[in-house]
Short mmCIF file of C-alpha atoms in Angstrom, two decimals:
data_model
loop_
_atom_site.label_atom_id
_atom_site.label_comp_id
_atom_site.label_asym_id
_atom_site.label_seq_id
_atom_site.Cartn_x
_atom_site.Cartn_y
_atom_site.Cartn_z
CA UNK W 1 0.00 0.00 0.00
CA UNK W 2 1.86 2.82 -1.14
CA UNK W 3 -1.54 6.00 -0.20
CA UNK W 4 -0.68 7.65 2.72
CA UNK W 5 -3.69 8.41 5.55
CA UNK W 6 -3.15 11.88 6.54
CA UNK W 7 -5.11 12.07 10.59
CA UNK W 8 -4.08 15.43 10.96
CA UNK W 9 -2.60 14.97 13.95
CA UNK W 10 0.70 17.50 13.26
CA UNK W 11 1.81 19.98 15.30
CA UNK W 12 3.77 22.96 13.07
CA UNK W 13 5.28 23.84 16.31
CA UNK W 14 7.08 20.61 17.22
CA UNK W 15 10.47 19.97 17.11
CA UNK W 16 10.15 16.53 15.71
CA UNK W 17 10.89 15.41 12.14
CA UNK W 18 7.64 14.11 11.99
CA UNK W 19 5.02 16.76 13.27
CA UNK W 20 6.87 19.85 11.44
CA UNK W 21 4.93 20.57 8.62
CA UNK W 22 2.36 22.82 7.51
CA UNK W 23 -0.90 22.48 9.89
CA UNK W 24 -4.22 21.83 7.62
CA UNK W 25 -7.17 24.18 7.96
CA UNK W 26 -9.64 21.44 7.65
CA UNK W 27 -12.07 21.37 10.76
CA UNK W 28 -12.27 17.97 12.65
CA UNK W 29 -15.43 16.47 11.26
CA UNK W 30 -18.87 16.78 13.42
CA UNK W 31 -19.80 14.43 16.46
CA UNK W 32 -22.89 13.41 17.61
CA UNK W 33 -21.82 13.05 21.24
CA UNK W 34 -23.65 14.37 24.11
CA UNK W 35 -21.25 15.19 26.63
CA UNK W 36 -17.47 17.06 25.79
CA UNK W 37 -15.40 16.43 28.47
CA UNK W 38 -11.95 18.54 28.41
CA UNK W 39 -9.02 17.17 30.22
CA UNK W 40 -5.46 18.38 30.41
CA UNK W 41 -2.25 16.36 29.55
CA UNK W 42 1.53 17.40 30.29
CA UNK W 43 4.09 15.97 28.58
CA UNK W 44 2.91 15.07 24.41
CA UNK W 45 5.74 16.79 22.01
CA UNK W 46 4.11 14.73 18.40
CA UNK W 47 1.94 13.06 16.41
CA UNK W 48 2.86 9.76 18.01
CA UNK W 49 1.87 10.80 21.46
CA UNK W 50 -1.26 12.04 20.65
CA UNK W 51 -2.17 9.14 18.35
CA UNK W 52 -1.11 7.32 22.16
CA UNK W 53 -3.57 9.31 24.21
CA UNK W 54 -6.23 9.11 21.31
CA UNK W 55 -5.90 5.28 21.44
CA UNK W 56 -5.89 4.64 25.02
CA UNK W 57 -8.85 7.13 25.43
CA UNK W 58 -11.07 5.65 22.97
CA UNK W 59 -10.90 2.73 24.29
CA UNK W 60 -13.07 3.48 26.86
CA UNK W 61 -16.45 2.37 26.81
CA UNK W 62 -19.06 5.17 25.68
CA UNK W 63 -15.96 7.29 24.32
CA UNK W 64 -17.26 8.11 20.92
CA UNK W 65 -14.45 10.36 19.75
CA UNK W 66 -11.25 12.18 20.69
CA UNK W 67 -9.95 15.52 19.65
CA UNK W 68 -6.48 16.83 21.40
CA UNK W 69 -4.79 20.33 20.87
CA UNK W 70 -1.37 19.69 21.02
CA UNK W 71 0.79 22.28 23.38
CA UNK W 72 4.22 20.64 22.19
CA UNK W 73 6.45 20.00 25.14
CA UNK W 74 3.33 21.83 27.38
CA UNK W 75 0.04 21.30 28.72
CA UNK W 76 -1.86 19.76 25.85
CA UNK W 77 -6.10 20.05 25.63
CA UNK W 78 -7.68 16.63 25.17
CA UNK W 79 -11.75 16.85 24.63
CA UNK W 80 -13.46 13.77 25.04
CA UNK W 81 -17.09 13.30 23.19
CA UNK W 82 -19.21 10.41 24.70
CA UNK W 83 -22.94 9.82 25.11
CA UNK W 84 -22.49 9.65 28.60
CA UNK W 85 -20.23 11.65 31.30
CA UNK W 86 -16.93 9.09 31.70
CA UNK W 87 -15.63 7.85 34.54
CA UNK W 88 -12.42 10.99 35.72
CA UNK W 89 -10.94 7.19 37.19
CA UNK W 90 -11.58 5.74 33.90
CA UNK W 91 -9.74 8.89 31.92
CA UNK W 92 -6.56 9.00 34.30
CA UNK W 93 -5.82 5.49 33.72
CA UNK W 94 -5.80 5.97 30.29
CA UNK W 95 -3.91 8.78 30.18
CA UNK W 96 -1.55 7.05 32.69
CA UNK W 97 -1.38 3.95 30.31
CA UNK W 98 -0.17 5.75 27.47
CA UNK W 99 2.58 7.34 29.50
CA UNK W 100 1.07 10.87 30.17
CA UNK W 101 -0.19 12.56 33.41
CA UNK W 102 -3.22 14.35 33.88
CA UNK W 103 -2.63 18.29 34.71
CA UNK W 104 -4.13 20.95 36.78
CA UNK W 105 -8.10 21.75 35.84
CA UNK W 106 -8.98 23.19 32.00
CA UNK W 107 -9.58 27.15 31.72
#
């Protein structure tokens, strides 16, 4: 397979080979979820970690989709859309499972 899936997951500001390149203007497509949920992760710098987070996260029973804001090297924004409110227990462990911690309370 030689076509190349592009998730849009790039960060223009990282300092990784693989995120540094021009961010797409494309809005994430629409959700039918019920409840956003926005939690904050330290410690993603790429693609890769957020493709970790967005794994672990949807994984999660009732977790229809998974949108993150990527702060480089920061405090990244991860919003959660689920039918349901999800478990904060639930969240952490995922976020702990794909080798992140869970920051301070989103603005």
């Amino acid at each position: 397979m030689t076509d190349r899936i592009d998730l849009d997951l790039k960060d223009t500001n990282a300092g990784c080979a693989c995120c540094a390149t021009p961010a797409s203007t494309e809005a994430p497509a629409a959700t039918s979820a019920a409840v956003t949920e926005d939690v904050l992760v330290d410690g993603m710098t790429c693609s890769h970690c957020v493709s970790s987070v967005t794994e672990e996260l949807t994984a999660i029973d009732g977790v229809q989709n998974v949108t993150v804001d990527l702060n480089a090297g920061g405090t990244s924004r991860v919003t959660i859309h689920s039918a349901a409110p999800i478990d904060s227990d639930a969240v952490k462990a995922g976020v702990e499972e794909a080798g992140y911690t869970l920051a301070g309370s989103p603005a």
